[in-house]
Amino acid sequence: MKDVRTTGQRKRVFIRTYGCQMNVYDSDRMADVLRPLGYSLAENPEQADLVVLNTCHIRERASEKVYSELGRLRDLKVERRRDGADLTIAVAGCVAQAEGQEIIQRQPAVDIVVGPQAYHRLPELLARAARQSDDRRADGRRLPGAGVLDTEFPAESKFDHLPAPSAADVRAGSAFLSIQEGCDKFCTFCVVPYTRGAEYSRPATAVLQEARGLVAAGAVELTLLGQNVNAYHGEGADGSTWTLARLIRALAEIDGLVRIRYTTSHPRDMDDDLIAVHGDVPQLMPYLHLPVQSGSDRILEAMNRGHGRDHYRRLVDRLRGVRPDLALSSDFIVGFPGESDADFDDTMRLVDEVGFASAYTFKYSRRPGTPGAALGDQLAEDIKTARLAALQSLLGRQQRDFNASKVGTIVPVLFAEAGRKPGQVLGKSPWLQSVYVEGDADMIGRLVNVRLLAAYALSLAGEVATGEAPPRFEVAA
Ligand code: SAH
Ligand code: SF4
Ligand code: F3S
């Protein structure tokens, strides 16, 4: 790694992150790659020499947002050039991977398009873009084919070439750790297998080393990330293959690591040992995001999910058997092509039967290149809107009931930030609920016992419980 002092000039980068937590992790890694080149983080594009949009392609709205933002950045760039300065614009993430060169055609002000597997090559791409930028200025106009593109899936893993995370990657005691990337499942609605490529698991030793580094840098909570995190099958030091369950057991040995979470899981990959881990590793938080998408067997089949509603119900029962206080969350898609009223009723019934503590709900969005986009019987917008509203209302009630069920108990809260009102701090309960109390900024990054006093739709209010014994979790040993 080059020393900042030897690279001279101080520059600023602004990174805007869209989409999932893996993009949040990647944005931090990009900042780590750019730091040795002299870049520090800017608060907004106006302060920056380089702007990176780390994009999401999952739904149409998500990718269209990128182009309106690029229009604004182009104006900023034109302004800068008028003053004899410049602004470098880079598009990273899943839109970069999916649309590649098309982005530069649609918005010629873009200098760099870089896919999610090529972030370790950013320094080289920036150097190439700078050369092109010089050529362009001499020429007075944009050269044909200008703009630097890297959307390869390189043979080398970016993880082996990215700098180790630093204290800057721990936010208020919590850090993300990507352990798995890509997806081989090909659900018929989803772009991820195309934008992130084939499933890849990082070696267990690399994950453990990164985890120890993050804990040493102040993390008390780690969230293991992967598009299919529970399909993890990384190589262990002895050459054997480690599952997610084994990895969690090893992570639980790290002194000072008090909370472990993982996301996102697929129902097909919840194996016996992983279920058991929920019962016997107390550091593993009693919250699981396990997307089911639909409650109709017919739709699940058309989505190529590889599981039915009964499989999901059985998993939930077994998980609650070992961890009775487990809170479940899920993603749902309404209005998949061909979804009838009866199919939608099946989804509502499944929600009713399972009971979710939180959920993300989406209207089906037709994504180019996915098998779902080619299906007949695409549903009208107003049907999707009505179903979404009905589902959200049911899930909203469940979330409020779940929050209310915790009132009167004392729970450890990891404080993350200042609350909206002065004198308030906001943190997360073990069940990932937002909890706010009256308190000082010095609580941020710490676990503090809180007595929960009142529940609302999306949060709980509490007070610091001083002098109380730390609460014990129900773990059925
Ligand atoms: N790997 C995870 C989810 C990745 S995408 C899993 O398998 O569950 C996050 C969520 O976006 C998905 O769970 C799905 O609910 C939603 N999603 C993906 N593609 C979509 C589309 N075309 N339209 C609407 N929602 C979609
Ligand atoms: Fe997309 Fe399905 Fe893979 Fe999840 S499992 S990332 S929804 S293809
Ligand atoms: Fe979006 Fe890519 Fe994540 S499409 S949800 S940023 S994997």
Short mmCIF file of C-alpha atoms and ligand atoms in Angstrom, two decimals:
data_model
loop_
_atom_site.label_atom_id
_atom_site.label_comp_id
_atom_site.label_asym_id
_atom_site.label_seq_id
_atom_site.Cartn_x
_atom_site.Cartn_y
_atom_site.Cartn_z
CA MET A 1 0.00 0.00 0.00
CA LYS A 2 1.36 3.42 -0.95
CA ASP A 3 1.93 5.95 1.76
CA VAL A 4 -0.43 8.93 1.60
CA ARG A 5 2.48 11.32 2.02
CA THR A 6 4.25 9.99 -1.07
CA THR A 7 1.21 10.49 -3.28
CA GLY A 8 1.11 14.19 -2.59
CA GLN A 9 -2.11 15.95 -3.38
CA ARG A 10 -5.06 15.83 -0.99
CA LYS A 11 -8.34 15.00 -2.67
CA ARG A 12 -11.91 14.42 -1.58
CA VAL A 13 -14.29 11.64 -2.56
CA PHE A 14 -18.04 11.56 -2.04
CA ILE A 15 -19.62 8.09 -2.15
CA ARG A 16 -23.39 7.74 -2.39
CA THR A 17 -24.68 4.26 -1.55
CA TYR A 18 -27.92 2.78 -2.83
CA GLY A 19 -29.36 -0.70 -2.26
CA CYS A 20 -28.38 -3.39 0.21
CA GLN A 21 -25.95 -3.70 3.09
CA MET A 22 -23.41 -5.35 0.82
CA ASN A 23 -23.19 -2.05 -1.02
CA VAL A 24 -22.61 -0.29 2.30
CA TYR A 25 -19.74 -2.67 2.99
CA ASP A 26 -18.38 -2.18 -0.54
CA SER A 27 -18.55 1.60 -0.27
CA ASP A 28 -16.42 1.43 2.86
CA ARG A 29 -13.95 -0.82 1.03
CA MET A 30 -13.77 1.67 -1.86
CA ALA A 31 -13.00 4.43 0.63
CA ASP A 32 -10.23 2.18 2.04
CA VAL A 33 -8.79 1.68 -1.47
CA LEU A 34 -8.86 5.41 -2.19
CA ARG A 35 -7.37 6.57 1.11
CA PRO A 36 -3.75 5.70 0.17
CA LEU A 37 -4.21 7.75 -3.02
CA GLY A 38 -4.79 10.81 -0.86
CA TYR A 39 -8.60 10.79 -0.82
CA SER A 40 -10.53 11.68 2.30
CA LEU A 41 -14.32 11.57 2.53
CA ALA A 42 -16.37 14.57 1.47
CA GLU A 43 -19.79 15.32 2.92
CA ASN A 44 -21.41 16.16 -0.41
CA PRO A 45 -20.63 16.22 -4.16
CA GLU A 46 -19.96 19.97 -4.09
CA GLN A 47 -16.90 19.39 -1.87
CA ALA A 48 -15.60 16.44 -3.87
CA ASP A 49 -13.06 15.89 -6.67
CA LEU A 50 -14.44 12.40 -7.23
CA VAL A 51 -18.03 11.22 -6.84
CA VAL A 52 -18.83 7.50 -6.74
CA LEU A 53 -22.43 6.34 -7.06
CA ASN A 54 -22.61 2.80 -5.67
CA THR A 55 -25.81 1.71 -7.34
CA CYS A 56 -28.61 -0.86 -7.02
CA HIS A 57 -30.41 -2.56 -9.91
CA ILE A 58 -32.94 -4.60 -7.95
CA ARG A 59 -36.08 -2.68 -8.98
CA GLU A 60 -36.70 -0.28 -11.84
CA ARG A 61 -37.11 2.70 -9.54
CA ALA A 62 -33.76 2.02 -7.88
CA SER A 63 -31.84 2.09 -11.16
CA GLU A 64 -33.70 5.07 -12.63
CA LYS A 65 -32.75 7.14 -9.58
CA VAL A 66 -29.13 6.85 -10.65
CA TYR A 67 -29.69 8.65 -13.94
CA SER A 68 -31.37 11.65 -12.34
CA GLU A 69 -28.46 11.91 -9.91
CA LEU A 70 -26.01 11.65 -12.83
CA GLY A 71 -27.79 14.54 -14.55
CA ARG A 72 -27.16 16.72 -11.49
CA LEU A 73 -23.51 15.65 -11.36
CA ARG A 74 -23.06 16.50 -15.03
CA ASP A 75 -24.19 20.07 -14.33
CA LEU A 76 -21.71 20.27 -11.48
CA LYS A 77 -18.96 18.98 -13.75
CA VAL A 78 -19.73 21.52 -16.48
CA GLU A 79 -19.60 24.28 -13.88
CA ARG A 80 -16.23 23.04 -12.59
CA ARG A 81 -14.77 22.89 -16.06
CA ARG A 82 -15.86 26.42 -16.72
CA ASP A 83 -13.69 27.37 -13.74
CA GLY A 84 -10.74 25.34 -15.08
CA ALA A 85 -11.24 22.53 -12.53
CA ASP A 86 -12.85 19.11 -12.93
CA LEU A 87 -15.05 16.49 -11.31
CA THR A 88 -14.54 12.78 -11.86
CA ILE A 89 -17.75 10.74 -11.91
CA ALA A 90 -17.71 7.00 -11.29
CA VAL A 91 -20.66 4.59 -11.35
CA ALA A 92 -20.12 1.43 -9.28
CA GLY A 93 -22.41 -1.36 -8.07
CA CYS A 94 -25.13 -3.39 -9.71
CA VAL A 95 -26.32 -0.86 -12.32
CA ALA A 96 -22.69 -0.54 -13.44
CA GLN A 97 -22.48 -4.30 -13.83
CA ALA A 98 -25.83 -4.66 -15.58
CA GLU A 99 -25.68 -1.72 -17.96
CA GLY A 100 -21.93 -1.18 -18.47
CA GLN A 101 -21.15 0.93 -21.54
CA GLU A 102 -24.81 1.92 -21.89
CA ILE A 103 -24.38 4.21 -18.87
CA ILE A 104 -21.67 6.21 -20.62
CA GLN A 105 -23.80 6.40 -23.73
CA ARG A 106 -26.78 7.65 -21.76
CA GLN A 107 -24.73 10.06 -19.67
CA PRO A 108 -21.41 10.95 -21.37
CA ALA A 109 -20.21 12.91 -18.32
CA VAL A 110 -19.50 9.57 -16.60
CA ASP A 111 -15.75 8.86 -16.46
CA ILE A 112 -15.65 5.41 -14.88
CA VAL A 113 -18.01 2.41 -14.76
CA VAL A 114 -16.84 -0.26 -12.33
CA GLY A 115 -18.61 -3.50 -11.45
CA PRO A 116 -18.81 -4.89 -7.89
CA GLN A 117 -16.01 -7.40 -8.44
CA ALA A 118 -13.42 -4.89 -9.66
CA TYR A 119 -13.14 -2.34 -6.83
CA HIS A 120 -9.56 -3.32 -6.08
CA ARG A 121 -8.72 -1.95 -9.55
CA LEU A 122 -10.06 1.55 -8.80
CA PRO A 123 -6.61 3.19 -8.59
CA GLU A 124 -5.75 1.97 -12.07
CA LEU A 125 -9.15 3.03 -13.45
CA LEU A 126 -8.74 6.50 -11.96
CA ALA A 127 -5.31 6.86 -13.56
CA ARG A 128 -6.74 5.84 -16.93
CA ALA A 129 -9.66 8.23 -16.55
CA ALA A 130 -7.27 11.07 -15.68
CA ARG A 131 -5.27 10.43 -18.87
CA GLN A 132 -8.47 10.48 -20.92
CA SER A 133 -9.59 13.63 -19.23
CA ASP A 134 -6.28 15.32 -20.19
CA ASP A 135 -6.68 14.15 -23.81
CA ARG A 136 -10.18 15.47 -23.85
CA ARG A 137 -9.22 18.88 -22.66
CA ALA A 138 -6.48 19.17 -25.30
CA ASP A 139 -9.00 18.12 -27.90
CA GLY A 140 -11.72 20.38 -26.62
CA ARG A 141 -14.43 17.73 -26.89
CA ARG A 142 -15.14 14.22 -25.69
CA LEU A 143 -13.25 11.51 -27.57
CA PRO A 144 -15.32 8.72 -29.10
CA GLY A 145 -15.45 5.75 -26.75
CA ALA A 146 -14.16 7.83 -23.84
CA GLY A 147 -14.97 6.63 -20.35
CA VAL A 148 -13.26 3.77 -18.58
CA LEU A 149 -15.12 0.52 -18.07
CA ASP A 150 -14.35 -2.50 -15.88
CA THR A 151 -17.24 -4.91 -15.45
CA GLU A 152 -15.25 -8.12 -15.64
CA PHE A 153 -15.66 -10.91 -13.13
CA PRO A 154 -11.89 -11.21 -12.55
CA ALA A 155 -10.32 -14.56 -11.71
CA GLU A 156 -8.77 -13.05 -8.58
CA SER A 157 -11.10 -12.22 -5.69
CA LYS A 158 -11.35 -8.54 -4.85
CA PHE A 159 -11.31 -9.51 -1.17
CA ASP A 160 -7.68 -10.66 -1.50
CA HIS A 161 -6.69 -7.30 -2.94
CA LEU A 162 -8.64 -4.84 -0.84
CA PRO A 163 -7.00 -3.25 2.21
CA ALA A 164 -8.04 -4.59 5.61
CA PRO A 165 -10.94 -2.70 7.21
CA SER A 166 -9.99 -0.07 9.74
CA ALA A 167 -11.54 1.72 12.71
CA ALA A 168 -13.31 3.90 10.11
CA ASP A 169 -15.39 0.85 9.22
CA VAL A 170 -16.80 0.40 12.72
CA ARG A 171 -19.85 2.57 13.28
CA ALA A 172 -20.89 3.02 16.87
CA GLY A 173 -19.64 -0.42 17.91
CA SER A 174 -21.13 -2.20 14.93
CA ALA A 175 -19.59 -3.39 11.66
CA PHE A 176 -20.57 -5.26 8.52
CA LEU A 177 -18.44 -8.13 7.30
CA SER A 178 -19.06 -9.58 3.83
CA ILE A 179 -18.34 -13.29 3.91
CA GLN A 180 -20.15 -14.45 0.77
CA GLU A 181 -21.10 -12.82 -2.47
CA GLY A 182 -23.09 -13.66 -5.58
CA CYS A 183 -25.91 -16.09 -6.13
CA ASP A 184 -26.53 -19.30 -8.06
CA LYS A 185 -30.24 -19.57 -7.25
CA PHE A 186 -31.74 -17.63 -10.17
CA CYS A 187 -35.11 -16.70 -8.73
CA THR A 188 -37.01 -15.67 -11.83
CA PHE A 189 -37.63 -12.09 -10.66
CA CYS A 190 -34.09 -11.27 -9.55
CA VAL A 191 -31.08 -9.57 -11.17
CA VAL A 192 -28.55 -10.44 -8.46
CA PRO A 193 -27.11 -13.60 -10.12
CA TYR A 194 -26.34 -11.44 -13.15
CA THR A 195 -25.02 -8.37 -11.34
CA ARG A 196 -23.00 -10.09 -8.61
CA GLY A 197 -22.04 -13.24 -10.44
CA ALA A 198 -21.67 -16.79 -9.16
CA GLU A 199 -21.71 -17.64 -5.49
CA TYR A 200 -18.35 -17.15 -3.79
CA SER A 201 -17.43 -17.73 -0.15
CA ARG A 202 -14.40 -16.10 1.43
CA PRO A 203 -11.99 -18.44 3.23
CA ALA A 204 -12.87 -18.86 6.93
CA THR A 205 -9.40 -17.78 8.05
CA ALA A 206 -9.73 -14.47 6.17
CA VAL A 207 -13.16 -13.88 7.72
CA LEU A 208 -11.92 -14.67 11.24
CA GLN A 209 -8.92 -12.39 10.78
CA GLU A 210 -11.11 -9.55 9.57
CA ALA A 211 -13.53 -10.14 12.45
CA ARG A 212 -10.72 -9.99 15.02
CA GLY A 213 -9.47 -6.78 13.40
CA LEU A 214 -12.92 -5.20 13.58
CA VAL A 215 -13.36 -6.20 17.23
CA ALA A 216 -9.92 -4.80 18.04
CA ALA A 217 -11.03 -1.59 16.26
CA GLY A 218 -14.03 -1.31 18.60
CA ALA A 219 -16.81 -3.50 17.15
CA VAL A 220 -18.97 -5.31 19.70
CA GLU A 221 -21.46 -6.36 17.02
CA LEU A 222 -20.75 -7.94 13.64
CA THR A 223 -23.29 -8.51 10.89
CA LEU A 224 -22.13 -11.17 8.46
CA LEU A 225 -23.26 -10.33 4.95
CA GLY A 226 -23.94 -12.24 1.79
CA GLN A 227 -26.62 -12.30 -0.90
CA ASN A 228 -27.06 -15.91 0.24
CA VAL A 229 -25.15 -15.78 3.47
CA ASN A 230 -26.33 -19.15 4.78
CA ALA A 231 -25.09 -20.87 1.62
CA TYR A 232 -21.62 -20.00 2.95
CA HIS A 233 -19.08 -22.75 2.34
CA GLY A 234 -15.65 -21.23 2.88
CA GLU A 235 -12.35 -23.06 3.02
CA GLY A 236 -11.04 -23.62 6.54
CA ALA A 237 -7.36 -23.55 7.54
CA ASP A 238 -7.17 -27.35 7.32
CA GLY A 239 -8.62 -27.40 3.80
CA SER A 240 -12.04 -28.62 4.93
CA THR A 241 -15.20 -26.71 4.02
CA TRP A 242 -16.77 -24.61 6.74
CA THR A 243 -20.49 -23.94 6.91
CA LEU A 244 -22.00 -20.74 8.29
CA ALA A 245 -22.84 -22.61 11.50
CA ARG A 246 -19.20 -23.55 12.04
CA LEU A 247 -18.06 -20.03 11.26
CA ILE A 248 -20.50 -18.55 13.80
CA ARG A 249 -19.28 -20.96 16.48
CA ALA A 250 -15.69 -19.86 15.78
CA LEU A 251 -16.63 -16.17 15.81
CA ALA A 252 -18.36 -16.65 19.16
CA GLU A 253 -14.92 -17.46 20.63
CA ILE A 254 -13.67 -13.92 19.93
CA ASP A 255 -13.36 -12.00 23.20
CA GLY A 256 -15.33 -8.76 23.16
CA LEU A 257 -17.69 -9.77 20.36
CA VAL A 258 -21.10 -9.68 22.03
CA ARG A 259 -23.53 -9.63 19.13
CA ILE A 260 -23.50 -11.64 15.92
CA ARG A 261 -26.06 -11.29 13.14
CA TYR A 262 -26.20 -12.55 9.58
CA THR A 263 -28.19 -11.57 6.52
CA THR A 264 -29.64 -12.45 3.98
CA SER A 265 -30.59 -16.09 4.23
CA HIS A 266 -32.41 -18.40 1.90
CA PRO A 267 -34.91 -20.94 3.30
CA ARG A 268 -33.28 -23.68 1.23
CA ASP A 269 -29.96 -23.27 3.04
CA MET A 270 -31.14 -23.35 6.69
CA ASP A 271 -29.40 -26.60 7.63
CA ASP A 272 -29.79 -28.52 10.92
CA ASP A 273 -26.56 -27.22 12.38
CA LEU A 274 -27.43 -23.59 11.60
CA ILE A 275 -30.79 -24.05 13.31
CA ALA A 276 -28.98 -25.58 16.29
CA VAL A 277 -26.60 -22.59 16.49
CA HIS A 278 -29.59 -20.34 17.14
CA GLY A 279 -30.20 -22.39 20.26
CA ASP A 280 -26.69 -22.67 21.63
CA VAL A 281 -24.70 -19.55 20.71
CA PRO A 282 -25.92 -16.75 22.98
CA GLN A 283 -24.04 -14.09 21.00
CA LEU A 284 -26.19 -14.88 17.97
CA MET A 285 -29.02 -12.36 18.22
CA PRO A 286 -32.61 -13.66 18.33
CA TYR A 287 -33.55 -12.10 15.02
CA LEU A 288 -33.53 -13.74 11.61
CA HIS A 289 -34.25 -12.21 8.22
CA LEU A 290 -35.51 -15.17 6.22
CA PRO A 291 -37.25 -13.98 3.04
CA VAL A 292 -40.16 -16.12 1.87
CA GLN A 293 -41.38 -13.79 -0.95
CA SER A 294 -44.82 -15.45 -1.28
CA GLY A 295 -47.10 -17.82 0.61
CA SER A 296 -48.43 -19.53 -2.51
CA ASP A 297 -46.82 -22.78 -3.62
CA ARG A 298 -47.76 -22.05 -7.20
CA ILE A 299 -46.05 -18.65 -7.17
CA LEU A 300 -43.05 -19.94 -5.23
CA GLU A 301 -42.62 -22.52 -7.97
CA ALA A 302 -42.94 -19.89 -10.72
CA MET A 303 -40.38 -17.80 -8.84
CA ASN A 304 -38.01 -20.80 -8.85
CA ARG A 305 -37.54 -20.45 -5.10
CA GLY A 306 -36.97 -24.17 -4.61
CA HIS A 307 -39.15 -24.39 -1.48
CA GLY A 308 -42.85 -24.37 -0.65
CA ARG A 309 -44.87 -22.77 2.14
CA ASP A 310 -44.78 -25.88 4.32
CA HIS A 311 -41.01 -26.02 4.19
CA TYR A 312 -40.95 -22.43 5.43
CA ARG A 313 -43.47 -23.13 8.20
CA ARG A 314 -41.46 -26.14 9.38
CA LEU A 315 -38.26 -24.12 9.45
CA VAL A 316 -39.91 -21.44 11.56
CA ASP A 317 -41.25 -24.05 13.99
CA ARG A 318 -37.84 -25.67 14.36
CA LEU A 319 -36.09 -22.33 14.84
CA ARG A 320 -38.60 -21.29 17.49
CA GLY A 321 -38.19 -24.71 19.07
CA VAL A 322 -34.54 -23.94 19.86
CA ARG A 323 -34.95 -20.19 20.33
CA PRO A 324 -38.46 -19.35 21.52
CA ASP A 325 -37.89 -15.59 21.47
CA LEU A 326 -36.67 -15.55 17.86
CA ALA A 327 -38.06 -12.62 15.88
CA LEU A 328 -38.58 -13.25 12.20
CA SER A 329 -38.46 -10.87 9.32
CA SER A 330 -39.00 -11.43 5.63
CA ASP A 331 -39.15 -9.91 2.17
CA PHE A 332 -42.38 -10.18 0.18
CA ILE A 333 -43.12 -9.53 -3.47
CA VAL A 334 -46.73 -8.88 -4.46
CA GLY A 335 -48.00 -9.01 -8.01
CA PHE A 336 -45.59 -11.54 -9.47
CA PRO A 337 -46.83 -12.45 -13.00
CA GLY A 338 -49.87 -14.73 -12.75
CA GLU A 339 -50.50 -14.08 -9.01
CA SER A 340 -54.24 -14.60 -8.49
CA ASP A 341 -56.42 -13.44 -5.60
CA ALA A 342 -56.16 -16.97 -4.17
CA ASP A 343 -52.35 -16.87 -4.38
CA PHE A 344 -52.30 -13.54 -2.60
CA ASP A 345 -54.65 -14.91 0.08
CA ASP A 346 -52.13 -17.69 0.64
CA THR A 347 -49.50 -15.04 1.33
CA MET A 348 -51.79 -13.26 3.80
CA ARG A 349 -52.53 -16.58 5.53
CA LEU A 350 -48.86 -17.47 5.80
CA VAL A 351 -48.13 -14.08 7.37
CA ASP A 352 -50.98 -14.64 9.78
CA GLU A 353 -49.71 -18.10 10.73
CA VAL A 354 -46.04 -17.19 11.13
CA GLY A 355 -46.21 -13.72 12.69
CA PHE A 356 -43.40 -11.39 11.66
CA ALA A 357 -41.59 -8.83 13.78
CA SER A 358 -40.73 -6.77 10.71
CA ALA A 359 -40.79 -7.09 6.93
CA TYR A 360 -39.91 -5.49 3.63
CA THR A 361 -42.63 -5.51 0.99
CA PHE A 362 -42.27 -4.80 -2.70
CA LYS A 363 -44.42 -4.61 -5.80
CA TYR A 364 -43.04 -6.91 -8.45
CA SER A 365 -40.80 -4.94 -10.79
CA ARG A 366 -40.13 -6.33 -14.25
CA ARG A 367 -36.37 -6.52 -14.70
CA PRO A 368 -34.86 -6.82 -18.16
CA GLY A 369 -33.04 -10.09 -18.77
CA THR A 370 -34.76 -12.05 -15.97
CA PRO A 371 -37.11 -14.93 -16.84
CA GLY A 372 -39.98 -13.24 -14.96
CA ALA A 373 -39.92 -10.29 -17.37
CA ALA A 374 -40.77 -12.61 -20.27
CA LEU A 375 -43.77 -14.22 -18.52
CA GLY A 376 -47.29 -13.49 -19.72
CA ASP A 377 -49.97 -12.31 -17.29
CA GLN A 378 -48.08 -9.32 -15.91
CA LEU A 379 -50.36 -7.69 -13.36
CA ALA A 380 -51.85 -4.21 -13.52
CA GLU A 381 -50.35 -1.56 -11.26
CA ASP A 382 -53.59 -0.97 -9.32
CA ILE A 383 -53.80 -4.65 -8.33
CA LYS A 384 -50.23 -4.55 -7.08
CA THR A 385 -50.94 -1.34 -5.16
CA ALA A 386 -54.03 -2.78 -3.45
CA ARG A 387 -52.26 -6.02 -2.48
CA LEU A 388 -49.25 -4.15 -1.18
CA ALA A 389 -51.47 -1.99 1.02
CA ALA A 390 -53.32 -5.01 2.45
CA LEU A 391 -50.10 -6.87 3.18
CA GLN A 392 -48.41 -3.84 4.71
CA SER A 393 -51.36 -3.23 6.97
CA LEU A 394 -51.26 -6.81 8.30
CA LEU A 395 -47.47 -6.75 8.75
CA GLY A 396 -47.65 -3.32 10.36
CA ARG A 397 -50.10 -4.66 12.96
CA GLN A 398 -47.82 -7.60 13.65
CA GLN A 399 -44.82 -5.32 14.10
CA ARG A 400 -46.73 -3.09 16.55
CA ASP A 401 -47.91 -6.14 18.52
CA PHE A 402 -44.39 -7.51 18.61
CA ASN A 403 -43.02 -4.19 19.86
CA ALA A 404 -45.78 -3.97 22.46
CA SER A 405 -44.97 -7.48 23.73
CA LYS A 406 -41.56 -6.20 24.93
CA VAL A 407 -42.88 -3.29 26.98
CA GLY A 408 -42.00 -3.67 30.67
CA THR A 409 -38.91 -5.80 30.02
CA ILE A 410 -35.26 -4.81 30.37
CA VAL A 411 -33.12 -5.35 27.30
CA PRO A 412 -29.57 -4.50 26.30
CA VAL A 413 -29.52 -1.77 23.64
CA LEU A 414 -26.53 -0.98 21.46
CA PHE A 415 -26.67 2.79 21.00
CA ALA A 416 -25.94 3.97 17.48
CA GLU A 417 -26.71 7.66 17.09
CA ALA A 418 -28.26 10.80 18.48
CA GLY A 419 -32.06 10.74 18.42
CA ARG A 420 -34.21 13.22 16.55
CA LYS A 421 -34.93 15.26 19.66
CA PRO A 422 -32.08 16.87 21.64
CA GLY A 423 -31.01 14.77 24.60
CA GLN A 424 -32.16 11.51 23.02
CA VAL A 425 -30.04 8.59 21.88
CA LEU A 426 -31.19 5.84 19.58
CA GLY A 427 -30.06 2.23 19.44
CA LYS A 428 -31.03 -1.33 18.60
CA SER A 429 -32.51 -4.05 20.78
CA PRO A 430 -31.46 -7.69 20.28
CA TRP A 431 -34.50 -7.99 17.96
CA LEU A 432 -33.28 -5.08 15.85
CA GLN A 433 -36.01 -2.77 17.13
CA SER A 434 -35.19 0.94 17.29
CA VAL A 435 -35.15 2.05 20.92
CA TYR A 436 -34.71 5.59 22.13
CA VAL A 437 -33.99 6.92 25.61
CA GLU A 438 -32.96 10.18 27.22
CA GLY A 439 -29.21 9.99 27.41
CA ASP A 440 -25.77 11.32 26.52
CA ALA A 441 -23.78 11.00 23.35
CA ASP A 442 -21.19 9.00 25.30
CA MET A 443 -23.64 6.07 25.28
CA ILE A 444 -23.17 5.77 21.50
CA GLY A 445 -21.29 2.60 20.65
CA ARG A 446 -22.07 1.03 24.05
CA LEU A 447 -24.47 -1.65 25.23
CA VAL A 448 -26.71 -0.29 27.95
CA ASN A 449 -29.61 -1.99 29.74
CA VAL A 450 -32.88 -0.25 29.02
CA ARG A 451 -36.33 -0.68 30.53
CA LEU A 452 -38.84 -0.50 27.69
CA LEU A 453 -41.74 1.82 28.50
CA ALA A 454 -43.83 2.33 25.37
CA ALA A 455 -44.18 0.78 21.94
CA TYR A 456 -44.96 2.44 18.63
CA ALA A 457 -45.26 1.20 15.06
CA LEU A 458 -41.56 1.44 14.27
CA SER A 459 -39.83 2.04 17.58
CA LEU A 460 -39.89 1.78 21.37
CA ALA A 461 -39.23 4.33 24.08
CA GLY A 462 -37.34 3.37 27.23
CA GLU A 463 -35.20 4.53 30.12
CA VAL A 464 -31.72 3.54 31.19
CA ALA A 465 -32.06 0.76 33.76
CA THR A 466 -29.29 1.47 36.26
CA GLY A 467 -28.29 -1.02 38.89
CA GLU A 468 -30.18 -3.87 37.24
CA ALA A 469 -28.62 -7.24 36.63
CA PRO A 470 -27.95 -7.80 32.94
CA PRO A 471 -30.94 -9.63 31.47
CA ARG A 472 -30.61 -13.27 30.60
CA PHE A 473 -31.72 -14.49 27.25
CA GLU A 474 -33.93 -17.47 26.85
CA VAL A 475 -31.71 -20.05 25.23
CA ALA A 476 -33.17 -23.53 25.32
CA ALA A 477 -29.99 -25.45 26.19
N1 SAH B 1 -30.82 -12.79 -1.57
C1 SAH B 1 -31.96 -12.37 -0.91
C2 SAH B 1 -32.59 -11.08 -1.44
C3 SAH B 1 -31.91 -10.22 -2.42
S1 SAH B 1 -32.81 -8.90 -3.12
C4 SAH B 1 -32.97 -13.50 -0.96
O1 SAH B 1 -32.80 -14.47 -1.60
O2 SAH B 1 -34.00 -13.38 -0.34
C5 SAH B 1 -33.78 -8.24 -1.82
C6 SAH B 1 -35.24 -8.36 -2.03
O3 SAH B 1 -35.66 -7.57 -3.11
C7 SAH B 1 -35.72 -9.74 -2.39
O4 SAH B 1 -35.82 -10.56 -1.27
C8 SAH B 1 -37.04 -9.48 -3.05
O5 SAH B 1 -38.08 -9.47 -2.12
C9 SAH B 1 -36.86 -8.09 -3.63
N2 SAH B 1 -36.78 -8.15 -5.09
C10 SAH B 1 -35.81 -8.72 -5.84
N3 SAH B 1 -36.12 -8.61 -7.15
C11 SAH B 1 -37.30 -7.95 -7.22
C12 SAH B 1 -38.15 -7.55 -8.29
N4 SAH B 1 -37.85 -7.81 -9.54
N5 SAH B 1 -39.30 -6.89 -7.98
C13 SAH B 1 -39.63 -6.63 -6.71
N6 SAH B 1 -38.86 -6.98 -5.67
C14 SAH B 1 -37.72 -7.65 -5.91
FE1 SF4 B 2 -32.04 -13.04 -5.91
FE2 SF4 B 2 -33.12 -15.38 -5.36
FE3 SF4 B 2 -30.49 -15.11 -5.37
FE4 SF4 B 2 -31.93 -13.98 -3.45
S1 SF4 B 2 -31.72 -16.18 -3.85
S2 SF4 B 2 -30.26 -13.04 -4.58
S3 SF4 B 2 -33.77 -13.39 -4.50
S4 SF4 B 2 -31.81 -14.93 -7.12
FE1 F3S B 3 -29.23 -3.92 -5.18
FE2 F3S B 3 -27.13 -5.19 -6.04
FE3 F3S B 3 -27.72 -5.22 -3.48
S1 F3S B 3 -29.04 -5.04 -7.07
S2 F3S B 3 -29.93 -5.09 -3.49
S3 F3S B 3 -27.14 -3.47 -4.64
S4 F3S B 3 -26.89 -6.88 -4.66
#
